[in-house]
GROMACS .gro file of C-alpha atoms in nm:
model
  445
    1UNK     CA    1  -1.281   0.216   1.120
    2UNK     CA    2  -1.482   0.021   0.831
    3UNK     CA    3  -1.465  -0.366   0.854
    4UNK     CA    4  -1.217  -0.372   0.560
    5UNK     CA    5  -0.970  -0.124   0.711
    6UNK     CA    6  -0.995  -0.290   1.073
    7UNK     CA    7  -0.911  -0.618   0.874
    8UNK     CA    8  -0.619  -0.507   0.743
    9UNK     CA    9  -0.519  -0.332   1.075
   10UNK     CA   10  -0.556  -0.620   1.252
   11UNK     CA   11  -0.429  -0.889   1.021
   12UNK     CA   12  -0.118  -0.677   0.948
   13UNK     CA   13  -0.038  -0.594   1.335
   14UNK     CA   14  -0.042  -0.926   1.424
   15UNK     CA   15   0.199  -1.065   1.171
   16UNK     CA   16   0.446  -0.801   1.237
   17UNK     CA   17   0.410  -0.892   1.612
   18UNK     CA   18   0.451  -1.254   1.583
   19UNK     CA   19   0.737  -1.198   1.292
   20UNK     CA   20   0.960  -1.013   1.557
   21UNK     CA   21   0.874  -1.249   1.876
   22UNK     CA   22   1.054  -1.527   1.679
   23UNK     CA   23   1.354  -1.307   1.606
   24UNK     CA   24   1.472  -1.063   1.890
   25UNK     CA   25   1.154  -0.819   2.025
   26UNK     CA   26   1.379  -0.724   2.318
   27UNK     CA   27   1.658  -0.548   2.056
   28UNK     CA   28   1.397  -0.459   1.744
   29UNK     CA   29   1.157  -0.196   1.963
   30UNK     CA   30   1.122   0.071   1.709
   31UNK     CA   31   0.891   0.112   1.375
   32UNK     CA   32   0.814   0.340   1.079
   33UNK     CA   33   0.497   0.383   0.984
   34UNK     CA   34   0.531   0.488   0.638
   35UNK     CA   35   0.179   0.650   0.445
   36UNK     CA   36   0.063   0.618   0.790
   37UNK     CA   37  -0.266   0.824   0.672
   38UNK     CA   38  -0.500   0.819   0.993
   39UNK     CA   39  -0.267   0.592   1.212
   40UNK     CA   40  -0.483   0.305   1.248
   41UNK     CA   41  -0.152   0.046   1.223
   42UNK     CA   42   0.066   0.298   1.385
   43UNK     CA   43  -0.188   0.291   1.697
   44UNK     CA   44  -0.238  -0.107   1.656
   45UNK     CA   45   0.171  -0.116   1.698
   46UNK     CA   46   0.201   0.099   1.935
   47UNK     CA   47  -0.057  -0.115   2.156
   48UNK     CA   48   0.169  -0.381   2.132
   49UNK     CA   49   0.461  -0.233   2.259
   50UNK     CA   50   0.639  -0.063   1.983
   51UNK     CA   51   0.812   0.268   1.994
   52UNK     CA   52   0.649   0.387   1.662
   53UNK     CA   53   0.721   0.689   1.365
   54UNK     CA   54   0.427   0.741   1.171
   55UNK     CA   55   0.486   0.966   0.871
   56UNK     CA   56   0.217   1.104   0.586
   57UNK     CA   57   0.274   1.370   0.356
   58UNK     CA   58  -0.063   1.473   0.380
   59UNK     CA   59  -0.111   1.737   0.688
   60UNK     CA   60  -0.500   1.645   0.727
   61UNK     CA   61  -0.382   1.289   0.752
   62UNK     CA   62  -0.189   1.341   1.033
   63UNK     CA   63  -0.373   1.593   1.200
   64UNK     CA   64  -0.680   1.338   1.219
   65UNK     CA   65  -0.444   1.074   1.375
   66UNK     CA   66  -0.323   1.316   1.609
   67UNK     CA   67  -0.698   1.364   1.721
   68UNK     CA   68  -0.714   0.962   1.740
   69UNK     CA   69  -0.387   0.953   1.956
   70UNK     CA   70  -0.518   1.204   2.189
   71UNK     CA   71  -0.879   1.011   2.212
   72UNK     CA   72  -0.701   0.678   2.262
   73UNK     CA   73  -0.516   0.873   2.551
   74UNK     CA   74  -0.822   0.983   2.704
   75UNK     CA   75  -0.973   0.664   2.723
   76UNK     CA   76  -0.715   0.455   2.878
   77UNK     CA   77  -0.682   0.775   3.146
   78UNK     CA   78  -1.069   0.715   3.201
   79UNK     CA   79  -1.010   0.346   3.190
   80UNK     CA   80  -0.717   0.380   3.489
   81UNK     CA   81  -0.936   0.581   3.689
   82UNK     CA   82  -1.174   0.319   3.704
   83UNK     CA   83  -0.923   0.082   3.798
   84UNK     CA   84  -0.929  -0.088   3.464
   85UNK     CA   85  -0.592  -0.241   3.280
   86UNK     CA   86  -0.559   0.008   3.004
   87UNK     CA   87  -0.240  -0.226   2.897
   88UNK     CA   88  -0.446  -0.549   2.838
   89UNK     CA   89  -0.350  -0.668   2.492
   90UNK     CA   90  -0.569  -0.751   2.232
   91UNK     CA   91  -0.658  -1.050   2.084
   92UNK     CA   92  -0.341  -1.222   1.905
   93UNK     CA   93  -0.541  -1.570   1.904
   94UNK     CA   94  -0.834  -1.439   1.671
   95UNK     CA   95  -0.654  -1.599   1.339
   96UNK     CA   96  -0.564  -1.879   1.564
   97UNK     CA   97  -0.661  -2.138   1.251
   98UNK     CA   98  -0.516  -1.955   0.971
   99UNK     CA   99  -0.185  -2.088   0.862
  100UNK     CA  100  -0.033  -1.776   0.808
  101UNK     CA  101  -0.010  -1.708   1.179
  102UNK     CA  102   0.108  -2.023   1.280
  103UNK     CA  103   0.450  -1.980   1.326
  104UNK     CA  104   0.676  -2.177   1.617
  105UNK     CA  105   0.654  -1.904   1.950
  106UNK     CA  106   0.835  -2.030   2.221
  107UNK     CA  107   0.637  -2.051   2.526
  108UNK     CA  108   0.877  -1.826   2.734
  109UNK     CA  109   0.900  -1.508   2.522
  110UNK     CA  110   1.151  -1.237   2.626
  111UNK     CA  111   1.180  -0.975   2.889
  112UNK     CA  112   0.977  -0.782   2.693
  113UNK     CA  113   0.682  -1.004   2.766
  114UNK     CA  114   0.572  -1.248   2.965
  115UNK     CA  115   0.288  -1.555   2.802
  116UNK     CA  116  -0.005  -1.668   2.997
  117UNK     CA  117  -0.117  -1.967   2.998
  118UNK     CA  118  -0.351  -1.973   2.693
  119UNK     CA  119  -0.043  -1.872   2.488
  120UNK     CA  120  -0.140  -1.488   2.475
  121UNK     CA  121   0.128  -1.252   2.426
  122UNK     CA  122   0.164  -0.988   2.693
  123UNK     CA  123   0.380  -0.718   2.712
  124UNK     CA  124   0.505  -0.546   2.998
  125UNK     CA  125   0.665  -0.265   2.795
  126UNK     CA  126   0.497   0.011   2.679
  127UNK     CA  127   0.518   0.193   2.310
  128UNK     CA  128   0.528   0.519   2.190
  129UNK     CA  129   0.395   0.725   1.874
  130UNK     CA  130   0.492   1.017   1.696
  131UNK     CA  131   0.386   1.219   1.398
  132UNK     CA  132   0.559   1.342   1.154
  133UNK     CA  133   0.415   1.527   0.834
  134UNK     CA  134   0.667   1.530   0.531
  135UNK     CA  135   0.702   1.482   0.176
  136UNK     CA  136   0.854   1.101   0.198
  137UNK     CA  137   1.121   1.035  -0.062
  138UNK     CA  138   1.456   0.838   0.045
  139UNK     CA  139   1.618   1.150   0.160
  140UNK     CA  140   1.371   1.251   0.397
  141UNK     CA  141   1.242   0.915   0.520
  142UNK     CA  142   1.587   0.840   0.614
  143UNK     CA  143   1.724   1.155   0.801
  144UNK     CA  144   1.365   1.148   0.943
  145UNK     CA  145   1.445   0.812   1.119
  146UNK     CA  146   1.738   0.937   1.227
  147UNK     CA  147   1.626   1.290   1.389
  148UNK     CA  148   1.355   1.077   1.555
  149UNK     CA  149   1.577   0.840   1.743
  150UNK     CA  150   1.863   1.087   1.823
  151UNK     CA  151   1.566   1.364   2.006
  152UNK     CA  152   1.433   1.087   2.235
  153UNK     CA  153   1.090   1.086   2.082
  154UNK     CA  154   1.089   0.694   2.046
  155UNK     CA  155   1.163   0.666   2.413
  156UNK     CA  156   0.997   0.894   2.682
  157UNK     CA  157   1.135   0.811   2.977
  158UNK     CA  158   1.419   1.007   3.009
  159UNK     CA  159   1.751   0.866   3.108
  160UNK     CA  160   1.682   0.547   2.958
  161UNK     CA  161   1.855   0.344   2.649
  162UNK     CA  162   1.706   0.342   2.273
  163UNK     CA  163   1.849   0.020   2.121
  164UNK     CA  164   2.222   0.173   2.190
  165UNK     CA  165   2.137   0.523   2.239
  166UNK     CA  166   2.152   0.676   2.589
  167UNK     CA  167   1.904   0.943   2.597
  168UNK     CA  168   1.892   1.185   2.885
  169UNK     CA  169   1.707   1.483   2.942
  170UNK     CA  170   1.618   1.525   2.562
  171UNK     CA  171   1.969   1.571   2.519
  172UNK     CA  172   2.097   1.420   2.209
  173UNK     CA  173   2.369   1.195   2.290
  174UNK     CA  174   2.646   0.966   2.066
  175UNK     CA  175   2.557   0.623   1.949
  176UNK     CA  176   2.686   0.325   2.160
  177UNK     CA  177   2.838   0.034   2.019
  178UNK     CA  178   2.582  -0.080   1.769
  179UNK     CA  179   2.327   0.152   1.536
  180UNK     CA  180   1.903   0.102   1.606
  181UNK     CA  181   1.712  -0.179   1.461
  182UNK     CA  182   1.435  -0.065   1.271
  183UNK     CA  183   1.142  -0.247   1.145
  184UNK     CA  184   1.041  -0.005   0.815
  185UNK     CA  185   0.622  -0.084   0.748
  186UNK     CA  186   0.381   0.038   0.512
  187UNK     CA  187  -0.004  -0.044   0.445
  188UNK     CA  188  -0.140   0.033   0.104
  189UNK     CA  189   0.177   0.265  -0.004
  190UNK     CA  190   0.040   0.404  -0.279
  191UNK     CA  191   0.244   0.459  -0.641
  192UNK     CA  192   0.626   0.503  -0.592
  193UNK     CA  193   0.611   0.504  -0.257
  194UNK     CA  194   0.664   0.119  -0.244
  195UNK     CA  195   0.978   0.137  -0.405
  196UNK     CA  196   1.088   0.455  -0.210
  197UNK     CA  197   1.048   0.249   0.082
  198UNK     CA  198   1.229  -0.023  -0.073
  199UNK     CA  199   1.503   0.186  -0.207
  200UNK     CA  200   1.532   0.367   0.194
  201UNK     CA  201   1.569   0.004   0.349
  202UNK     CA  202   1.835  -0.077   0.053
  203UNK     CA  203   2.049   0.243   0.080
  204UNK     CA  204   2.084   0.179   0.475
  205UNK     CA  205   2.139  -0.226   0.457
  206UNK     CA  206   2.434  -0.173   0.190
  207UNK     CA  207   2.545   0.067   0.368
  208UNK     CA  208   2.943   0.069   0.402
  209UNK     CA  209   3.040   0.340   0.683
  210UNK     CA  210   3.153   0.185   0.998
  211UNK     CA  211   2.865   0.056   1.226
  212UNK     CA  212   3.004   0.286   1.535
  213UNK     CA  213   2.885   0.590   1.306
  214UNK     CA  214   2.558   0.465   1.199
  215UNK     CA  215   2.233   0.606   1.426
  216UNK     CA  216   1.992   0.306   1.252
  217UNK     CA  217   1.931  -0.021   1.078
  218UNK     CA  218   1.711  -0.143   0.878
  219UNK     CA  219   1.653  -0.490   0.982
  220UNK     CA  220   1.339  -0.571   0.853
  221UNK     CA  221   1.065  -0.473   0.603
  222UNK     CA  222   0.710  -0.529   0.564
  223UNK     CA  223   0.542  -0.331   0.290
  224UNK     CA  224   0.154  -0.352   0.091
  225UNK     CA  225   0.168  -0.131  -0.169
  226UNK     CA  226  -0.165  -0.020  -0.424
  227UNK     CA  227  -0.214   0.226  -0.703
  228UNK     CA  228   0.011   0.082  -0.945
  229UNK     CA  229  -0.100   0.357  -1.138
  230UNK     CA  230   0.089   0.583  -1.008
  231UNK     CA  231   0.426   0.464  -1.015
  232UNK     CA  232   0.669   0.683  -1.205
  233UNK     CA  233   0.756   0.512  -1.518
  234UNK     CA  234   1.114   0.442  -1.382
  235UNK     CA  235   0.964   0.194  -1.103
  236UNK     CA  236   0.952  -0.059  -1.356
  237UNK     CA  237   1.123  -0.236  -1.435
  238UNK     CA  238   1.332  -0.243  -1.162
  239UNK     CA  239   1.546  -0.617  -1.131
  240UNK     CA  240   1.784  -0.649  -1.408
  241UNK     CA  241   1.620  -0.989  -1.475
  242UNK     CA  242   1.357  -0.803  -1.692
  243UNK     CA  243   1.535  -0.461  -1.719
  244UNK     CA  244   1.787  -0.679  -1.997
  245UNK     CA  245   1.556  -0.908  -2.164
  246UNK     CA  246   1.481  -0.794  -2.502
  247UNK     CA  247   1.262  -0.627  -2.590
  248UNK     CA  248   1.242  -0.456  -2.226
  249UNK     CA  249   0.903  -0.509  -2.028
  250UNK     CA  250   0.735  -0.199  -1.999
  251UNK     CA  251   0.348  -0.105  -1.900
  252UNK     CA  252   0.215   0.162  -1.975
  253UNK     CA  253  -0.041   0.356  -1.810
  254UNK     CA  254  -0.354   0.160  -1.925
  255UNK     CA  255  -0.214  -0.130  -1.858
  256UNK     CA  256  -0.069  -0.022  -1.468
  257UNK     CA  257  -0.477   0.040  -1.418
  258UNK     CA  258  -0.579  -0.290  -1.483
  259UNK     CA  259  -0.359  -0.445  -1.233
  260UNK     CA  260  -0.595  -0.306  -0.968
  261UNK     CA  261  -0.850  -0.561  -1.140
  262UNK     CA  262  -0.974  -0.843  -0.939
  263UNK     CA  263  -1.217  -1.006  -1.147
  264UNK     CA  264  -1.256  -1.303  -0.868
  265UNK     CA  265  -1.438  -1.127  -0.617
  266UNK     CA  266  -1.644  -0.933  -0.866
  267UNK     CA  267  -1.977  -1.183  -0.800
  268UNK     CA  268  -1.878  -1.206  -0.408
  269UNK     CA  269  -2.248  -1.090  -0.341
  270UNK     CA  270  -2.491  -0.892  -0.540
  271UNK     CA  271  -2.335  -0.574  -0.408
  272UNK     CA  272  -2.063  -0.624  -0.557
  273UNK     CA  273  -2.210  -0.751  -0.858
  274UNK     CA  274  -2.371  -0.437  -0.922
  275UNK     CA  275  -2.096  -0.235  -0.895
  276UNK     CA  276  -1.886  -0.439  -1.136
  277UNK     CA  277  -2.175  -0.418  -1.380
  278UNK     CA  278  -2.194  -0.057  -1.356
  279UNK     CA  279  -1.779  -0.045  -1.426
  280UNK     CA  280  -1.823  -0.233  -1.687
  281UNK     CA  281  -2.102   0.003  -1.823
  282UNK     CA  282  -1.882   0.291  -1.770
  283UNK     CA  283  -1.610   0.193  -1.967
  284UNK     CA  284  -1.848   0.094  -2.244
  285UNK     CA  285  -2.043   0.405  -2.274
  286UNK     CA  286  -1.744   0.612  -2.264
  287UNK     CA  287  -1.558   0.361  -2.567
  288UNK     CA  288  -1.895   0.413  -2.766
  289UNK     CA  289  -1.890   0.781  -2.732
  290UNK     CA  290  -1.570   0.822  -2.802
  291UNK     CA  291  -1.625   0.866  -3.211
  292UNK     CA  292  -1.909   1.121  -3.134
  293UNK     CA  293  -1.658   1.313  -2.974
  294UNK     CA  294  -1.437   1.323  -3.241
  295UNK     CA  295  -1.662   1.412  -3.492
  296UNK     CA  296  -1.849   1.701  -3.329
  297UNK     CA  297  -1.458   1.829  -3.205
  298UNK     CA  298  -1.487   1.836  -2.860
  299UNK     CA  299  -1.161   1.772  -2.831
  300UNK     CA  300  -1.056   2.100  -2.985
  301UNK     CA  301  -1.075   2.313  -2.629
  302UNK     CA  302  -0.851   2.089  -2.439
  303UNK     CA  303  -0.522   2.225  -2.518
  304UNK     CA  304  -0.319   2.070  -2.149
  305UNK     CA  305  -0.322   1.722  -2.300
  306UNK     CA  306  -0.260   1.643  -2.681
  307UNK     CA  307  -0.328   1.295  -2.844
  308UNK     CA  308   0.050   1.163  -2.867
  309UNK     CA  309   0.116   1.295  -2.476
  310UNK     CA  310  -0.179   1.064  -2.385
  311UNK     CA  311  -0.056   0.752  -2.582
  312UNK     CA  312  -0.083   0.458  -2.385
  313UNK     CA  313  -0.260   0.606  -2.079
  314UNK     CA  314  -0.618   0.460  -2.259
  315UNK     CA  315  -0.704   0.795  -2.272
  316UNK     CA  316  -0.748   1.061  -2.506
  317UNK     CA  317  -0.813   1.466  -2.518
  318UNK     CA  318  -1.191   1.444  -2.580
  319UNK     CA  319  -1.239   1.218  -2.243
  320UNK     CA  320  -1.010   1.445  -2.039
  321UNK     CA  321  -1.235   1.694  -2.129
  322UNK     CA  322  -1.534   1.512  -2.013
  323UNK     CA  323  -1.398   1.394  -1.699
  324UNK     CA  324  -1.643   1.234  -1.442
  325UNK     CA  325  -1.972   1.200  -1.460
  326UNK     CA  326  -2.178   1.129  -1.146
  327UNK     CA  327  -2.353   0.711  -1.154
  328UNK     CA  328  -2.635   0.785  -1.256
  329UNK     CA  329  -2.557   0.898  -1.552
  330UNK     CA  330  -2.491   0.539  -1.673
  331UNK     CA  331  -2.874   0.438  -1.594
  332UNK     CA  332  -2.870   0.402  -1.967
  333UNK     CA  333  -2.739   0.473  -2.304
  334UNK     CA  334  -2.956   0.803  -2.383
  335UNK     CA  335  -2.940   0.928  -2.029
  336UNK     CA  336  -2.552   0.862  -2.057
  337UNK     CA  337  -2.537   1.075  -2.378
  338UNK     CA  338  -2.746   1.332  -2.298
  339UNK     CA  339  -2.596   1.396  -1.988
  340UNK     CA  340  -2.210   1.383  -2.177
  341UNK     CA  341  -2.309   1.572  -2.454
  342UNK     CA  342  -2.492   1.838  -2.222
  343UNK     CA  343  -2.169   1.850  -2.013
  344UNK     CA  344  -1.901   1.915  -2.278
  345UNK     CA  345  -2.188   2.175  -2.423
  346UNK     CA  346  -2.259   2.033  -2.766
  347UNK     CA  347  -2.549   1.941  -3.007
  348UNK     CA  348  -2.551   1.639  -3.191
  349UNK     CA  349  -2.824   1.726  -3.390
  350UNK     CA  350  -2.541   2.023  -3.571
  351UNK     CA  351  -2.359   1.685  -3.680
  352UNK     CA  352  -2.667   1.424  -3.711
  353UNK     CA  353  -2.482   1.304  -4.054
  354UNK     CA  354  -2.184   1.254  -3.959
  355UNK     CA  355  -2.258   1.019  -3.632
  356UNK     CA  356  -2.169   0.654  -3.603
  357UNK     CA  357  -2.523   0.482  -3.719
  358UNK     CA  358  -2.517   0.331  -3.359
  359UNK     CA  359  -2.604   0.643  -3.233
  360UNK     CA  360  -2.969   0.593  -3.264
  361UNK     CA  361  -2.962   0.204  -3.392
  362UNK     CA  362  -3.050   0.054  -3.063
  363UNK     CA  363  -2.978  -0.303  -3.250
  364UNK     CA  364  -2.647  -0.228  -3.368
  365UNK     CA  365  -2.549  -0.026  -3.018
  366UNK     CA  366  -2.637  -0.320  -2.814
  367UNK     CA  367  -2.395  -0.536  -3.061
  368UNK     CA  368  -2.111  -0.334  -2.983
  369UNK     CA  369  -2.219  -0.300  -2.643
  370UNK     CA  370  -2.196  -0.696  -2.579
  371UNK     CA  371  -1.870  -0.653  -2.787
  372UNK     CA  372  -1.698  -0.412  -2.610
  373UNK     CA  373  -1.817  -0.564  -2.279
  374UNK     CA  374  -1.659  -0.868  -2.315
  375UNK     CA  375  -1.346  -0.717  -2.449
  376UNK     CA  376  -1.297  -0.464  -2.157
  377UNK     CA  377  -1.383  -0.815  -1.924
  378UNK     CA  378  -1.110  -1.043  -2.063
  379UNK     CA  379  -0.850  -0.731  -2.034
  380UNK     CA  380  -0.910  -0.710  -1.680
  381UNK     CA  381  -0.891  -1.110  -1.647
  382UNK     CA  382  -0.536  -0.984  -1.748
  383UNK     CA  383  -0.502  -0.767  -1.406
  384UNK     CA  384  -0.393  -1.027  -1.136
  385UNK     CA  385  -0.135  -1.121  -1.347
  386UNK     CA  386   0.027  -0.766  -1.410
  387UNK     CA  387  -0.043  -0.716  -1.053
  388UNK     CA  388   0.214  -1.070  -1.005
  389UNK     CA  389   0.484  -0.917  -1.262
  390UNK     CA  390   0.484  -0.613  -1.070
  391UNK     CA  391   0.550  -0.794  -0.724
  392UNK     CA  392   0.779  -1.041  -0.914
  393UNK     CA  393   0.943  -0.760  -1.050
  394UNK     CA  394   1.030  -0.582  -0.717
  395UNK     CA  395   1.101  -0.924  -0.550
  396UNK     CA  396   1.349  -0.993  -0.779
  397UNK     CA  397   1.514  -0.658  -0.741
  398UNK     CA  398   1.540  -0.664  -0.376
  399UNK     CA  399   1.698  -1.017  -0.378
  400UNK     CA  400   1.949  -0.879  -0.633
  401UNK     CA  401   2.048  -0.575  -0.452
  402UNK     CA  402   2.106  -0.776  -0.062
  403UNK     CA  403   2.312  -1.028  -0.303
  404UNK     CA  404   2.502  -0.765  -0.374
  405UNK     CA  405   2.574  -0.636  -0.032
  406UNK     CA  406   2.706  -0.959   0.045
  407UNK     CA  407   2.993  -1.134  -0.024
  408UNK     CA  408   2.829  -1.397  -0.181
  409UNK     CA  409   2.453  -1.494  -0.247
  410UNK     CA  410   2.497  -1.733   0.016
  411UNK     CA  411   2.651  -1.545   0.275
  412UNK     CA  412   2.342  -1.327   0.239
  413UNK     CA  413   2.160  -1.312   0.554
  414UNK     CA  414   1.793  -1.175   0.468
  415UNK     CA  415   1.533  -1.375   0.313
  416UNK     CA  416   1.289  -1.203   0.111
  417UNK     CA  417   0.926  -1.341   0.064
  418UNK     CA  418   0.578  -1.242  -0.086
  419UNK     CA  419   0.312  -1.286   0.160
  420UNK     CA  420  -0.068  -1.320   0.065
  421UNK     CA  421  -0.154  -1.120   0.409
  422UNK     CA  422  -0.535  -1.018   0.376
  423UNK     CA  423  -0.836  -1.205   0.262
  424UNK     CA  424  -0.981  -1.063  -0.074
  425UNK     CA  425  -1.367  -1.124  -0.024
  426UNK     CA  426  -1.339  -0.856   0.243
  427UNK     CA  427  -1.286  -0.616  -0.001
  428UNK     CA  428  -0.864  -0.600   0.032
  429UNK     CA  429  -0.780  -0.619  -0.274
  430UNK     CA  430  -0.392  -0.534  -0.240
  431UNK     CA  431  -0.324  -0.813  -0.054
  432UNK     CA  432   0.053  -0.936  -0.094
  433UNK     CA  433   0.295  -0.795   0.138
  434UNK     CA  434   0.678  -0.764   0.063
  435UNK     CA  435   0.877  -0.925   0.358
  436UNK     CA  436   1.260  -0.845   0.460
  437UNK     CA  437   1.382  -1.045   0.782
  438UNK     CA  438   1.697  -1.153   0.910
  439UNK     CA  439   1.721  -1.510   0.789
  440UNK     CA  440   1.767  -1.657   1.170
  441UNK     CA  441   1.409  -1.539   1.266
  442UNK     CA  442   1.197  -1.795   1.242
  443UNK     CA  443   0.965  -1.852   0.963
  444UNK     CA  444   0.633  -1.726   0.939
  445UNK     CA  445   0.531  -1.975   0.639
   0.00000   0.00000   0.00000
């Protein structure tokens, strides 16, 4: 696991686990790993006593968290044969100074764990994890729950209760009394997956079928999304706070890519000073060359994508057709154009009068250059605060839709918060997580 990913991991793990000890951990057991990708959080969960789903679309995904599940399983076997506790819990006093995780735990926690006397949590119960590969949409992430809890998968000792369910025997039984609590969690959920999530957790809150008849609930929510380019265009907006102002907010594509910007950390360290010069280079070189493409008609061949279908996605036909071109390429201006130009398979020298005069006027190049630089740097100034409109945007939604579910907005009972939940610097930069909890838990902040 790279340092950033075991950041987020960690971070992330430990705020669910101290979210639910303040509510109810001995009635909220089971979570869904949504995008669970290699099943680093799902594993981190797990370890802390949660019966957990962990679903990815992608097969390979789960596949290689399968292969982590069954190494994990291997060790603690080796660890019990050598008379080692293979349930000693990790570290929950590592952000021990950080105000985020400094919430009010009681010193006597639950039956589901007992507290030293340094504070540490320690369970006594122990989690499960399953895998599921499917294509996540509302639909399937919610009948998915519900298979999973009714076939005994989130419990494996047989005969015992899930939340309400009696499961025996891997015999699917009724529901007792009172539907599942489920905690619904996602790390980096890329595009419209966010608001799948969101709209999943929605759907079941609202729900209006008698609670005797229900096999779940969503109860809470904890969700960092990323790739804001992605999102189908109807994910925003998405509150009715912007979706009736007029004229209606919209961002188009070009705009949805800058709002994975973050200009702050860009002169962290000289590593990452580099690499911010060479974006910057990139976008540059490509801007400058995009004239020479249109006059030599290299644009001509690529008939999938036509100017007016690419409107607003800053790009156009001629740079589709170029597509990427390896770092090194950007060493410098002639090696940049000499390697484009060789790429696309064209001759400049066939249209030498009809080039932009910066083609071979180093002066005037490195003018537009400095231009153009500065330019493409103020735009992405503009990317933490898309980034905010986007999250503001979704907040406001969610708070809309539980208002409606109640009777009034007062009798609502789930708070809704926006939680900066990793540190930047380490290279995080989808930080802010969207928070659901019952509004009796204890808060976090």
């Amino acid at each position: 696991m790279s340092p950033k990913k075991d950041h987020e991991v960690s971070r992330m793990s430990d705020y669910i686990n101290r979210l639910l000890y303040p509510g109810s951990a001995d009635t909220l057991k089971h979570v869904v790993d949504v995008g669970s990708g290699q099943g680093y959080l799902s594993r981190a969960l797990q370890n802390l006593g949660h019966h957990v789903l962990a679903l990815d679309f992608n097969d390979i995904q789960t596949s290689g968290a399968e292969r982590w599940k069954a190494k994990e399983a291997a060790r603690r076997q080796k660890q019990l044969k050598k008379g080692k506790d293979a349930q000693s819990p990790p570290d929950l006093n590592h952000h021990c100074n950080d105000p985020l995780f400094q919430p009010h735990v009681p010193t006597s926690v639950p039956s589901a764990s007992t507290a030293s006397k340094n504070g540490r949590i320690v369970h006594s119960r122990i989690g499960s994890l399953t895998h599921q590969t499917i294509c996540i949409n509302p639909r399937t992430l919610e009948s998915s729950i519900h298979d999973w809890l009714l076939s005994g998968e989130a419990n494996q000792i047989a005969g015992s209760m899930i939340g309400d369910l009696l499961v025996g025997g891997g015999e699917r039984d009724t529901p007792q009394e009172k539907p599942v609590p489920v905690m619904m969690v996602a790390l980096h959920a890329c595009g419209s997956l966010t608001p799948d999530v969101l709209r999943t957790f929605l759907s079941n809150h609202r729900r209006p079928s008698p609670p005797d008849v229900r096999i779940w609930t969503a109860q809470a929510l904890v969700v960092v999304g990323c790739c804001y380019n992605l999102m189908a265009p109807e994910d925003f907006p998405l509150s009715r706070s912007l979706r009736e102002r007029t004229p209606v907010a919209t961002l188009p594509l070009a705009s949805r890519h800058l709002a994975a910007q973050i200009p702050s950390q860009w002169l962290r360290n000289e590593t990452c000073a580099r690499e911010a010069t060479l974006a910057i280079r990139k976008v540059v070189f490509r801007a400058l060359l995009q004239p020479v493409l249109q006059v030599i008609g290299a644009g001509e061949a690529s008939a999938n994508h036509t100017a007016e279908e690419l409107r607003g996605a800053g790009q156009t036909p001629e740079n589709r057709r170029l597509g990427k071109l390896p770092n090194a390429a950007y060493k410098d201006w002639e090696t940049f154009l000499d390697g484009a130009t060789s790429k696309i398979g064209v001759r400049l020298d066939q249209s030498a009068t009809q080039l932009p005069v910066y083609i071979h006027n180093e002066r005037v190049r490195r003018q537009l250059e400095s231009a153009l630089s500065v330019l493409h740097v103020l735009r992405c100034i503009m990317g933490p605060l898309i980034e905010s409109l986007i999250l503001l945007d979704r907040h406001e939604w969610i708070r809309e839709e539980l208002s409606e579910s109640s009777e009034s907005p007062e009798s609502n009972v789930m708070d809704v918060d926006l939680i900066n939940l990793f540190d930047q610097a380490t290279g995080s930069g989808r930080n802010v997580a969207i928070v659901i909890k019952p509004r009796e838990w204890l808060n976090m902040i």
